[in-house]
Amino acid sequence: MIMGLAMFGRGEEGIAVFNAMLEAGMEPDAITFTSVLSVCKNSGLVKEGWKYFDLMRSHYGVIPTIEHCSCMVDMLGRSGYLDEAWDFIQTMSLKPDATIWGAFLSACKIHRDLKLAEVAWKRLKVLEPQNSANYMMMINLYRNLNRWEDVEHTRDLMRNHRVRVQDLWTWIQIDHRVLVFYADGKAHADEGEIYFELYKLVSEMKKSGYAPDTSIIHQDVSDSEKEKLLMGHTEKLAMTYGLIKKKGTAPIRVVKNTNICSDCHTVAKYISVLRNREIVLHEGSRVHHFRDGKCSCNDAW
C-alpha cells in the first residue's frame, strides 16, 4: 500500500500508513523502508526522508541497500541538494552502481550542473555503455548549455557503440481499444480532429497564463515552429484524444514509456482546470495525478 501511494506521489498518506503500521506494533523491514523512502523521494519530502533513513539504521538495524541509497540520491538531487547527494554517494558503504549514478545524472540534468553531471556520465559510460537514456540526458544537458561540440561528440559515441535510441510513445485505452501515439510522426486516423481540439486548448491556456516551454526544443527554428513541435508531443495528443472520445467527467488515463516533459506536465495541469477533468499519466514507476491545476508529485519529478 505504501509503495502504491509512493507511485501516485501521495506522500502524506504514505507516511500516515507507515506510522499507523508502527503504532499497530508491526516491525518494518528493508522492503518497507524502500517504500517509505520512495514516498519521500516522489513527493520531495527531504526532511522526512533523512528521518526515516536514519531511523531505519539506528532503531531497526536495517542495513541500507542499493535501493535505499538510490532513493536518497534521487530525493536529494531532484530537490536541488546536489552537493548533499554527492556527499551521500561518496560516503555510502556500498559501491555506487548504475542506479545510483543514473539518479544523480538525472538530477544534474534537471539543475544544469555540468561539472557533477560529467562525473556521473564518466561512471555510466563504463557501467551501462548501451543505455541510450544516459546518452540522451547528456545530449539534452549539453544542448541546454549551448555546448554543440559536446552534443556532436556524444552522438558520435552513440553511433560508434551502436546504441539504439528507445522508441517514444504514449497510449490510451478507449472503449477496450488501445491507441498508440508515436513520436516518429506516424499519422493517426483522427489526426485532424485531434490537432484542431489541441489548438483550441492551447489558445484557452494562453489566455489563462500558459507560456509554452520552447527551451526544451533544440532545433534551430523560430519560436512559432518550436511551439508546433511541442504540439506533437505524444502525451498531448493522447490526452486530447481522450478529451474528444471520453465525454462527461470521466478521468483521462494515459501511459508513456519515458519521462513526461516539463511542458506536457504544465499542459496536463491546465487541462485539469479548463476541462474539469482528472488526468492520470503513468511514466515508468511514477504516476502523475492531475486535478484542479495541481499534480500529485508537487512538481518534484
PDB file of C-alpha atoms in Angstrom:
ATOM      1  CA  MET A   1       0.000   0.000   0.000  1.00  0.00           C
ATOM      2  CA  ILE A   2       2.811   2.411   0.876  1.00  0.00           C
ATOM      3  CA  MET A   3       4.570   1.773  -2.449  1.00  0.00           C
ATOM      4  CA  GLY A   4       1.303   2.318  -4.305  1.00  0.00           C
ATOM      5  CA  LEU A   5       0.887   5.685  -2.599  1.00  0.00           C
ATOM      6  CA  ALA A   6       4.511   6.468  -3.471  1.00  0.00           C
ATOM      7  CA  MET A   7       3.813   5.839  -7.158  1.00  0.00           C
ATOM      8  CA  PHE A   8       0.967   8.350  -7.057  1.00  0.00           C
ATOM      9  CA  GLY A   9       3.031  10.957  -5.157  1.00  0.00           C
ATOM     10  CA  ARG A  10       0.695  10.839  -2.166  1.00  0.00           C
ATOM     11  CA  GLY A  11       3.441  11.473   0.362  1.00  0.00           C
ATOM     12  CA  GLU A  12       1.495  12.441   3.464  1.00  0.00           C
ATOM     13  CA  GLU A  13      -0.864   9.486   3.083  1.00  0.00           C
ATOM     14  CA  GLY A  14       2.046   7.096   2.615  1.00  0.00           C
ATOM     15  CA  ILE A  15       3.730   8.343   5.772  1.00  0.00           C
ATOM     16  CA  ALA A  16       0.423   8.142   7.655  1.00  0.00           C
ATOM     17  CA  VAL A  17       0.068   4.470   6.668  1.00  0.00           C
ATOM     18  CA  PHE A  18       3.641   3.788   7.804  1.00  0.00           C
ATOM     19  CA  ASN A  19       3.034   5.477  11.164  1.00  0.00           C
ATOM     20  CA  ALA A  20      -0.191   3.508  11.614  1.00  0.00           C
ATOM     21  CA  MET A  21       1.782   0.351  10.932  1.00  0.00           C
ATOM     22  CA  LEU A  22       4.281   1.241  13.666  1.00  0.00           C
ATOM     23  CA  GLU A  23       1.502   2.085  16.122  1.00  0.00           C
ATOM     24  CA  ALA A  24      -0.036  -1.331  15.454  1.00  0.00           C
ATOM     25  CA  GLY A  25       3.222  -2.929  16.578  1.00  0.00           C
ATOM     26  CA  MET A  26       4.312  -4.141  13.154  1.00  0.00           C
ATOM     27  CA  GLU A  27       8.065  -4.304  12.561  1.00  0.00           C
ATOM     28  CA  PRO A  28       9.213  -2.612   9.324  1.00  0.00           C
ATOM     29  CA  ASP A  29      11.798  -4.432   7.229  1.00  0.00           C
ATOM     30  CA  ALA A  30      14.091  -3.404   4.370  1.00  0.00           C
ATOM     31  CA  ILE A  31      11.265  -3.591   1.821  1.00  0.00           C
ATOM     32  CA  THR A  32       9.032  -1.400   3.985  1.00  0.00           C
ATOM     33  CA  PHE A  33      11.721   1.260   4.196  1.00  0.00           C
ATOM     34  CA  THR A  34      12.247   1.132   0.428  1.00  0.00           C
ATOM     35  CA  SER A  35       8.556   2.018   0.098  1.00  0.00           C
ATOM     36  CA  VAL A  36       8.739   4.802   2.699  1.00  0.00           C
ATOM     37  CA  LEU A  37      11.822   6.348   1.113  1.00  0.00           C
ATOM     38  CA  SER A  38      10.119   6.134  -2.291  1.00  0.00           C
ATOM     39  CA  VAL A  39       7.218   8.110  -0.818  1.00  0.00           C
ATOM     40  CA  CYS A  40       9.640  10.802   0.347  1.00  0.00           C
ATOM     41  CA  LYS A  41      11.522  10.778  -2.962  1.00  0.00           C
ATOM     42  CA  ASN A  42       8.446  11.108  -5.154  1.00  0.00           C
ATOM     43  CA  SER A  43       6.920  13.849  -3.003  1.00  0.00           C
ATOM     44  CA  GLY A  44      10.093  15.858  -2.377  1.00  0.00           C
ATOM     45  CA  LEU A  45       9.949  15.254   1.390  1.00  0.00           C
ATOM     46  CA  VAL A  46      13.658  15.657   2.095  1.00  0.00           C
ATOM     47  CA  LYS A  47      13.462  16.203   5.862  1.00  0.00           C
ATOM     48  CA  GLU A  48      11.239  13.151   6.297  1.00  0.00           C
ATOM     49  CA  GLY A  49      13.463  11.092   4.008  1.00  0.00           C
ATOM     50  CA  TRP A  50      16.511  11.730   6.178  1.00  0.00           C
ATOM     51  CA  LYS A  51      14.471  10.972   9.280  1.00  0.00           C
ATOM     52  CA  TYR A  52      13.388   7.537   8.056  1.00  0.00           C
ATOM     53  CA  PHE A  53      16.784   6.677   6.594  1.00  0.00           C
ATOM     54  CA  ASP A  54      18.416   7.359   9.973  1.00  0.00           C
ATOM     55  CA  LEU A  55      15.595   5.587  11.855  1.00  0.00           C
ATOM     56  CA  MET A  56      15.974   2.541   9.641  1.00  0.00           C
ATOM     57  CA  ARG A  57      19.602   2.105  10.670  1.00  0.00           C
ATOM     58  CA  SER A  58      19.684   3.332  14.256  1.00  0.00           C
ATOM     59  CA  HIS A  59      16.396   1.955  15.627  1.00  0.00           C
ATOM     60  CA  TYR A  60      15.547  -1.041  13.456  1.00  0.00           C
ATOM     61  CA  GLY A  61      19.026  -2.195  12.496  1.00  0.00           C
ATOM     62  CA  VAL A  62      18.191  -2.373   8.795  1.00  0.00           C
ATOM     63  CA  ILE A  63      21.359  -2.216   6.710  1.00  0.00           C
ATOM     64  CA  PRO A  64      20.945   0.161   3.741  1.00  0.00           C
ATOM     65  CA  THR A  65      20.718  -1.492   0.329  1.00  0.00           C
ATOM     66  CA  ILE A  66      21.366  -0.010  -3.095  1.00  0.00           C
ATOM     67  CA  GLU A  67      17.610   0.592  -3.393  1.00  0.00           C
ATOM     68  CA  HIS A  68      17.580   2.666  -0.186  1.00  0.00           C
ATOM     69  CA  CYS A  69      20.631   4.646  -1.270  1.00  0.00           C
ATOM     70  CA  SER A  70      19.214   5.243  -4.743  1.00  0.00           C
ATOM     71  CA  CYS A  71      16.054   6.697  -3.200  1.00  0.00           C
ATOM     72  CA  MET A  72      18.140   9.068  -1.096  1.00  0.00           C
ATOM     73  CA  VAL A  73      20.288  10.231  -4.019  1.00  0.00           C
ATOM     74  CA  ASP A  74      17.206  10.732  -6.201  1.00  0.00           C
ATOM     75  CA  MET A  75      15.343  12.579  -3.436  1.00  0.00           C
ATOM     76  CA  LEU A  76      18.237  14.912  -2.627  1.00  0.00           C
ATOM     77  CA  GLY A  77      19.228  15.531  -6.227  1.00  0.00           C
ATOM     78  CA  ARG A  78      15.775  16.253  -7.614  1.00  0.00           C
ATOM     79  CA  SER A  79      15.093  18.609  -4.701  1.00  0.00           C
ATOM     80  CA  GLY A  80      18.174  20.618  -5.655  1.00  0.00           C
ATOM     81  CA  TYR A  81      20.550  19.353  -2.967  1.00  0.00           C
ATOM     82  CA  LEU A  82      23.194  18.175  -5.416  1.00  0.00           C
ATOM     83  CA  ASP A  83      26.126  18.699  -3.063  1.00  0.00           C
ATOM     84  CA  GLU A  84      24.384  16.655  -0.371  1.00  0.00           C
ATOM     85  CA  ALA A  85      23.614  13.945  -2.913  1.00  0.00           C
ATOM     86  CA  TRP A  86      27.264  13.930  -3.974  1.00  0.00           C
ATOM     87  CA  ASP A  87      28.446  13.693  -0.361  1.00  0.00           C
ATOM     88  CA  PHE A  88      25.985  10.850   0.215  1.00  0.00           C
ATOM     89  CA  ILE A  89      27.408   8.915  -2.742  1.00  0.00           C
ATOM     90  CA  GLN A  90      30.958   9.475  -1.528  1.00  0.00           C
ATOM     91  CA  THR A  91      30.236   8.247   1.993  1.00  0.00           C
ATOM     92  CA  MET A  92      27.772   5.383   1.366  1.00  0.00           C
ATOM     93  CA  SER A  93      29.031   1.978   2.466  1.00  0.00           C
ATOM     94  CA  LEU A  94      28.071   0.261  -0.804  1.00  0.00           C
ATOM     95  CA  LYS A  95      29.795   0.727  -4.128  1.00  0.00           C
ATOM     96  CA  PRO A  96      27.631   3.040  -6.273  1.00  0.00           C
ATOM     97  CA  ASP A  97      26.103   1.190  -9.218  1.00  0.00           C
ATOM     98  CA  ALA A  98      24.366   2.381 -12.388  1.00  0.00           C
ATOM     99  CA  THR A  99      21.137   3.024 -10.464  1.00  0.00           C
ATOM    100  CA  ILE A 100      22.905   5.490  -8.177  1.00  0.00           C
ATOM    101  CA  TRP A 101      24.806   7.268 -10.929  1.00  0.00           C
ATOM    102  CA  GLY A 102      21.745   7.352 -13.184  1.00  0.00           C
ATOM    103  CA  ALA A 103      19.664   9.030 -10.477  1.00  0.00           C
ATOM    104  CA  PHE A 104      22.453  11.529  -9.869  1.00  0.00           C
ATOM    105  CA  LEU A 105      22.897  12.287 -13.571  1.00  0.00           C
ATOM    106  CA  SER A 106      19.163  12.876 -13.950  1.00  0.00           C
ATOM    107  CA  ALA A 107      19.226  15.376 -11.080  1.00  0.00           C
ATOM    108  CA  CYS A 108      22.273  17.134 -12.535  1.00  0.00           C
ATOM    109  CA  LYS A 109      20.469  17.468 -15.864  1.00  0.00           C
ATOM    110  CA  ILE A 110      17.411  18.983 -14.183  1.00  0.00           C
ATOM    111  CA  HIS A 111      19.521  21.556 -12.345  1.00  0.00           C
ATOM    112  CA  ARG A 112      22.029  22.019 -15.198  1.00  0.00           C
ATOM    113  CA  ASP A 113      25.132  21.180 -13.175  1.00  0.00           C
ATOM    114  CA  LEU A 114      27.555  20.150 -15.907  1.00  0.00           C
ATOM    115  CA  LYS A 115      30.556  19.531 -13.660  1.00  0.00           C
ATOM    116  CA  LEU A 116      28.820  16.926 -11.496  1.00  0.00           C
ATOM    117  CA  ALA A 117      26.901  15.511 -14.468  1.00  0.00           C
ATOM    118  CA  GLU A 118      30.126  14.680 -16.261  1.00  0.00           C
ATOM    119  CA  VAL A 119      31.396  12.842 -13.184  1.00  0.00           C
ATOM    120  CA  ALA A 120      28.297  10.637 -13.226  1.00  0.00           C
ATOM    121  CA  TRP A 121      28.461  10.296 -17.010  1.00  0.00           C
ATOM    122  CA  LYS A 122      32.041   9.033 -16.827  1.00  0.00           C
ATOM    123  CA  ARG A 123      30.922   6.206 -14.498  1.00  0.00           C
ATOM    124  CA  LEU A 124      27.832   5.355 -16.554  1.00  0.00           C
ATOM    125  CA  LYS A 125      29.765   5.000 -19.813  1.00  0.00           C
ATOM    126  CA  VAL A 126      31.576   2.106 -18.155  1.00  0.00           C
ATOM    127  CA  LEU A 127      28.640   0.599 -16.255  1.00  0.00           C
ATOM    128  CA  GLU A 128      25.951   0.972 -18.946  1.00  0.00           C
ATOM    129  CA  PRO A 129      27.602   1.596 -22.331  1.00  0.00           C
ATOM    130  CA  GLN A 130      24.397   0.626 -24.210  1.00  0.00           C
ATOM    131  CA  ASN A 131      21.849   2.603 -22.172  1.00  0.00           C
ATOM    132  CA  SER A 132      20.529   5.247 -24.568  1.00  0.00           C
ATOM    133  CA  ALA A 133      18.790   7.169 -21.754  1.00  0.00           C
ATOM    134  CA  ASN A 134      22.147   8.219 -20.286  1.00  0.00           C
ATOM    135  CA  TYR A 135      23.416   9.476 -23.636  1.00  0.00           C
ATOM    136  CA  MET A 136      20.208  11.423 -24.217  1.00  0.00           C
ATOM    137  CA  MET A 137      20.393  13.059 -20.783  1.00  0.00           C
ATOM    138  CA  MET A 138      23.887  14.316 -21.570  1.00  0.00           C
ATOM    139  CA  ILE A 139      22.906  15.439 -25.070  1.00  0.00           C
ATOM    140  CA  ASN A 140      19.982  17.413 -23.665  1.00  0.00           C
ATOM    141  CA  LEU A 141      22.147  18.964 -20.945  1.00  0.00           C
ATOM    142  CA  TYR A 142      24.798  19.972 -23.489  1.00  0.00           C
ATOM    143  CA  ARG A 143      22.062  21.450 -25.683  1.00  0.00           C
ATOM    144  CA  ASN A 144      20.639  23.453 -22.800  1.00  0.00           C
ATOM    145  CA  LEU A 145      24.103  24.885 -22.182  1.00  0.00           C
ATOM    146  CA  ASN A 146      24.776  25.511 -25.916  1.00  0.00           C
ATOM    147  CA  ARG A 147      27.710  23.078 -25.915  1.00  0.00           C
ATOM    148  CA  TRP A 148      27.180  21.971 -29.510  1.00  0.00           C
ATOM    149  CA  GLU A 149      30.572  20.307 -29.994  1.00  0.00           C
ATOM    150  CA  ASP A 150      29.848  18.120 -26.975  1.00  0.00           C
ATOM    151  CA  VAL A 151      26.424  17.286 -28.423  1.00  0.00           C
ATOM    152  CA  GLU A 152      28.035  16.032 -31.637  1.00  0.00           C
ATOM    153  CA  HIS A 153      30.756  14.170 -29.745  1.00  0.00           C
ATOM    154  CA  THR A 154      28.139  12.341 -27.658  1.00  0.00           C
ATOM    155  CA  ARG A 155      26.171  11.483 -30.793  1.00  0.00           C
ATOM    156  CA  ASP A 156      29.362  10.084 -32.322  1.00  0.00           C
ATOM    157  CA  LEU A 157      29.832   7.931 -29.225  1.00  0.00           C
ATOM    158  CA  MET A 158      26.320   6.561 -29.669  1.00  0.00           C
ATOM    159  CA  ARG A 159      26.975   5.726 -33.308  1.00  0.00           C
ATOM    160  CA  ASN A 160      30.344   4.138 -32.578  1.00  0.00           C
ATOM    161  CA  HIS A 161      28.861   1.965 -29.821  1.00  0.00           C
ATOM    162  CA  ARG A 162      25.760   1.229 -31.921  1.00  0.00           C
ATOM    163  CA  VAL A 163      23.475   2.476 -29.173  1.00  0.00           C
ATOM    164  CA  ARG A 164      19.836   2.220 -30.198  1.00  0.00           C
ATOM    165  CA  VAL A 165      17.599   5.107 -29.128  1.00  0.00           C
ATOM    166  CA  GLN A 166      14.423   3.979 -27.405  1.00  0.00           C
ATOM    167  CA  ASP A 167      11.220   4.494 -29.374  1.00  0.00           C
ATOM    168  CA  LEU A 168       8.940   7.087 -27.762  1.00  0.00           C
ATOM    169  CA  TRP A 169       5.207   6.528 -27.497  1.00  0.00           C
ATOM    170  CA  THR A 170       2.119   7.179 -25.385  1.00  0.00           C
ATOM    171  CA  TRP A 171      -1.012   5.053 -25.342  1.00  0.00           C
ATOM    172  CA  ILE A 172      -4.579   5.471 -24.200  1.00  0.00           C
ATOM    173  CA  GLN A 173      -7.425   2.971 -23.964  1.00  0.00           C
ATOM    174  CA  ILE A 174     -10.817   3.959 -25.391  1.00  0.00           C
ATOM    175  CA  ASP A 175     -13.740   1.506 -25.315  1.00  0.00           C
ATOM    176  CA  HIS A 176     -11.490  -1.553 -24.880  1.00  0.00           C
ATOM    177  CA  ARG A 177      -9.217  -0.395 -27.725  1.00  0.00           C
ATOM    178  CA  VAL A 178      -5.626   0.661 -27.109  1.00  0.00           C
ATOM    179  CA  LEU A 179      -4.442   3.523 -29.313  1.00  0.00           C
ATOM    180  CA  VAL A 180      -0.743   4.334 -29.515  1.00  0.00           C
ATOM    181  CA  PHE A 181       0.749   7.700 -30.466  1.00  0.00           C
ATOM    182  CA  TYR A 182       4.352   7.515 -31.710  1.00  0.00           C
ATOM    183  CA  ALA A 183       6.960  10.258 -31.631  1.00  0.00           C
ATOM    184  CA  ASP A 184       8.130   9.418 -35.153  1.00  0.00           C
ATOM    185  CA  GLY A 185       5.149  11.241 -36.615  1.00  0.00           C
ATOM    186  CA  LYS A 186       3.095   8.263 -37.763  1.00  0.00           C
ATOM    187  CA  ALA A 187      -0.273   9.519 -38.942  1.00  0.00           C
ATOM    188  CA  HIS A 188      -3.384   8.860 -36.880  1.00  0.00           C
ATOM    189  CA  ALA A 189      -6.852   8.389 -38.354  1.00  0.00           C
ATOM    190  CA  ASP A 190      -8.252  11.253 -36.245  1.00  0.00           C
ATOM    191  CA  GLU A 191      -5.183  13.477 -36.538  1.00  0.00           C
ATOM    192  CA  GLY A 192      -7.053  16.485 -37.945  1.00  0.00           C
ATOM    193  CA  GLU A 193      -9.667  16.447 -35.197  1.00  0.00           C
ATOM    194  CA  ILE A 194      -7.003  15.960 -32.518  1.00  0.00           C
ATOM    195  CA  TYR A 195      -4.905  18.935 -33.626  1.00  0.00           C
ATOM    196  CA  PHE A 196      -7.992  21.117 -34.057  1.00  0.00           C
ATOM    197  CA  GLU A 197      -9.010  20.427 -30.447  1.00  0.00           C
ATOM    198  CA  LEU A 198      -5.430  20.814 -29.203  1.00  0.00           C
ATOM    199  CA  TYR A 199      -5.028  24.217 -30.860  1.00  0.00           C
ATOM    200  CA  LYS A 200      -8.274  25.332 -29.203  1.00  0.00           C
ATOM    201  CA  LEU A 201      -6.973  24.119 -25.849  1.00  0.00           C
ATOM    202  CA  VAL A 202      -3.641  25.897 -26.202  1.00  0.00           C
ATOM    203  CA  SER A 203      -5.414  29.133 -27.138  1.00  0.00           C
ATOM    204  CA  GLU A 204      -7.530  28.885 -23.977  1.00  0.00           C
ATOM    205  CA  MET A 205      -4.495  28.012 -21.874  1.00  0.00           C
ATOM    206  CA  LYS A 206      -2.570  31.038 -23.110  1.00  0.00           C
ATOM    207  CA  LYS A 207      -5.440  33.277 -22.031  1.00  0.00           C
ATOM    208  CA  SER A 208      -5.112  31.703 -18.576  1.00  0.00           C
ATOM    209  CA  GLY A 209      -1.364  32.320 -18.364  1.00  0.00           C
ATOM    210  CA  TYR A 210       0.207  29.339 -20.125  1.00  0.00           C
ATOM    211  CA  ALA A 211       3.549  30.017 -21.801  1.00  0.00           C
ATOM    212  CA  PRO A 212       4.915  27.155 -23.951  1.00  0.00           C
ATOM    213  CA  ASP A 213       8.308  25.967 -22.714  1.00  0.00           C
ATOM    214  CA  THR A 214      10.137  26.216 -26.029  1.00  0.00           C
ATOM    215  CA  SER A 215      13.505  25.866 -24.248  1.00  0.00           C
ATOM    216  CA  ILE A 216      13.134  22.084 -24.446  1.00  0.00           C
ATOM    217  CA  ILE A 217      13.054  22.236 -28.274  1.00  0.00           C
ATOM    218  CA  HIS A 218      16.622  22.415 -29.542  1.00  0.00           C
ATOM    219  CA  GLN A 219      16.140  22.628 -33.291  1.00  0.00           C
ATOM    220  CA  ASP A 220      17.343  25.864 -34.866  1.00  0.00           C
ATOM    221  CA  VAL A 221      13.864  27.110 -35.824  1.00  0.00           C
ATOM    222  CA  SER A 222      11.622  30.048 -34.954  1.00  0.00           C
ATOM    223  CA  ASP A 223       9.638  30.174 -31.720  1.00  0.00           C
ATOM    224  CA  SER A 224       6.403  29.565 -33.624  1.00  0.00           C
ATOM    225  CA  GLU A 225       7.891  26.418 -35.160  1.00  0.00           C
ATOM    226  CA  LYS A 226       9.058  25.293 -31.727  1.00  0.00           C
ATOM    227  CA  GLU A 227       5.503  25.677 -30.442  1.00  0.00           C
ATOM    228  CA  LYS A 228       4.285  23.478 -33.298  1.00  0.00           C
ATOM    229  CA  LEU A 229       6.859  20.833 -32.367  1.00  0.00           C
ATOM    230  CA  LEU A 230       5.644  20.942 -28.759  1.00  0.00           C
ATOM    231  CA  MET A 231       2.121  20.306 -30.055  1.00  0.00           C
ATOM    232  CA  GLY A 232       3.283  16.998 -31.482  1.00  0.00           C
ATOM    233  CA  HIS A 233       4.374  15.521 -28.163  1.00  0.00           C
ATOM    234  CA  THR A 234       2.660  12.174 -27.775  1.00  0.00           C
ATOM    235  CA  GLU A 235       1.341  12.929 -24.275  1.00  0.00           C
ATOM    236  CA  LYS A 236      -0.551  15.968 -25.541  1.00  0.00           C
ATOM    237  CA  LEU A 237      -2.015  14.055 -28.478  1.00  0.00           C
ATOM    238  CA  ALA A 238      -3.163  11.178 -26.265  1.00  0.00           C
ATOM    239  CA  MET A 239      -4.703  13.477 -23.644  1.00  0.00           C
ATOM    240  CA  THR A 240      -6.501  15.485 -26.316  1.00  0.00           C
ATOM    241  CA  TYR A 241      -7.792  12.318 -27.963  1.00  0.00           C
ATOM    242  CA  GLY A 242      -9.123  11.230 -24.586  1.00  0.00           C
ATOM    243  CA  LEU A 243     -10.989  14.521 -24.203  1.00  0.00           C
ATOM    244  CA  ILE A 244     -12.588  14.045 -27.615  1.00  0.00           C
ATOM    245  CA  LYS A 245     -13.631  10.434 -27.136  1.00  0.00           C
ATOM    246  CA  LYS A 246     -14.415  10.349 -23.411  1.00  0.00           C
ATOM    247  CA  LYS A 247     -17.358  12.610 -22.757  1.00  0.00           C
ATOM    248  CA  GLY A 248     -18.552  13.885 -19.411  1.00  0.00           C
ATOM    249  CA  THR A 249     -16.173  13.982 -16.469  1.00  0.00           C
ATOM    250  CA  ALA A 250     -14.527  10.563 -16.824  1.00  0.00           C
ATOM    251  CA  PRO A 251     -10.795  10.617 -15.927  1.00  0.00           C
ATOM    252  CA  ILE A 252      -8.302  10.621 -18.799  1.00  0.00           C
ATOM    253  CA  ARG A 253      -5.671   7.895 -18.296  1.00  0.00           C
ATOM    254  CA  VAL A 254      -2.567   7.724 -20.481  1.00  0.00           C
ATOM    255  CA  VAL A 255       0.681   5.750 -20.303  1.00  0.00           C
ATOM    256  CA  LYS A 256       4.073   6.976 -21.559  1.00  0.00           C
ATOM    257  CA  ASN A 257       7.138   4.761 -21.913  1.00  0.00           C
ATOM    258  CA  THR A 258       9.572   7.520 -20.899  1.00  0.00           C
ATOM    259  CA  ASN A 259       9.528  10.567 -18.661  1.00  0.00           C
ATOM    260  CA  ILE A 260       6.984  13.293 -19.310  1.00  0.00           C
ATOM    261  CA  CYS A 261       8.494  16.631 -20.354  1.00  0.00           C
ATOM    262  CA  SER A 262       8.039  19.841 -18.377  1.00  0.00           C
ATOM    263  CA  ASP A 263       5.740  21.425 -20.962  1.00  0.00           C
ATOM    264  CA  CYS A 264       3.390  18.418 -21.136  1.00  0.00           C
ATOM    265  CA  HIS A 265       3.310  18.361 -17.333  1.00  0.00           C
ATOM    266  CA  THR A 266       2.200  22.003 -17.346  1.00  0.00           C
ATOM    267  CA  VAL A 267      -0.379  21.378 -20.076  1.00  0.00           C
ATOM    268  CA  ALA A 268      -1.909  18.499 -18.097  1.00  0.00           C
ATOM    269  CA  LYS A 269      -2.396  20.843 -15.132  1.00  0.00           C
ATOM    270  CA  TYR A 270      -4.162  23.397 -17.319  1.00  0.00           C
ATOM    271  CA  ILE A 271      -6.387  20.746 -18.915  1.00  0.00           C
ATOM    272  CA  SER A 272      -7.464  19.516 -15.484  1.00  0.00           C
ATOM    273  CA  VAL A 273      -8.793  23.015 -14.751  1.00  0.00           C
ATOM    274  CA  LEU A 274     -10.113  24.168 -18.117  1.00  0.00           C
ATOM    275  CA  ARG A 275     -11.902  20.897 -18.885  1.00  0.00           C
ATOM    276  CA  ASN A 276     -12.628  19.944 -15.279  1.00  0.00           C
ATOM    277  CA  ARG A 277     -11.084  16.547 -15.901  1.00  0.00           C
ATOM    278  CA  GLU A 278      -8.864  14.335 -13.832  1.00  0.00           C
ATOM    279  CA  ILE A 279      -5.705  13.361 -15.742  1.00  0.00           C
ATOM    280  CA  VAL A 280      -3.744  10.253 -14.725  1.00  0.00           C
ATOM    281  CA  LEU A 281      -0.420   9.908 -16.519  1.00  0.00           C
ATOM    282  CA  HIS A 282       1.818   6.873 -15.961  1.00  0.00           C
ATOM    283  CA  GLU A 283       5.544   7.176 -16.685  1.00  0.00           C
ATOM    284  CA  GLY A 284       7.625   4.167 -15.698  1.00  0.00           C
ATOM    285  CA  SER A 285       7.248   3.609 -11.961  1.00  0.00           C
ATOM    286  CA  ARG A 286       5.657   7.024 -11.400  1.00  0.00           C
ATOM    287  CA  VAL A 287       2.053   8.109 -11.725  1.00  0.00           C
ATOM    288  CA  HIS A 288       1.121  11.783 -12.080  1.00  0.00           C
ATOM    289  CA  HIS A 289      -2.371  12.580 -10.855  1.00  0.00           C
ATOM    290  CA  PHE A 290      -3.578  15.968 -12.131  1.00  0.00           C
ATOM    291  CA  ARG A 291      -6.607  17.595 -10.555  1.00  0.00           C
ATOM    292  CA  ASP A 292      -7.699  21.244 -10.227  1.00  0.00           C
ATOM    293  CA  GLY A 293      -4.438  22.511 -11.708  1.00  0.00           C
ATOM    294  CA  LYS A 294      -2.168  20.575  -9.368  1.00  0.00           C
ATOM    295  CA  CYS A 295      -0.157  17.375  -9.689  1.00  0.00           C
ATOM    296  CA  SER A 296       0.267  14.713  -7.034  1.00  0.00           C
ATOM    297  CA  CYS A 297       4.051  14.936  -7.458  1.00  0.00           C
ATOM    298  CA  ASN A 298       4.032  18.563  -6.231  1.00  0.00           C
ATOM    299  CA  ASP A 299       6.205  19.299  -9.273  1.00  0.00           C
ATOM    300  CA  ALA A 300       9.021  17.163  -7.808  1.00  0.00           C
ATOM    301  CA  TRP A 301       9.798  14.690 -10.574  1.00  0.00           C
TER     302      TRP A 301
END
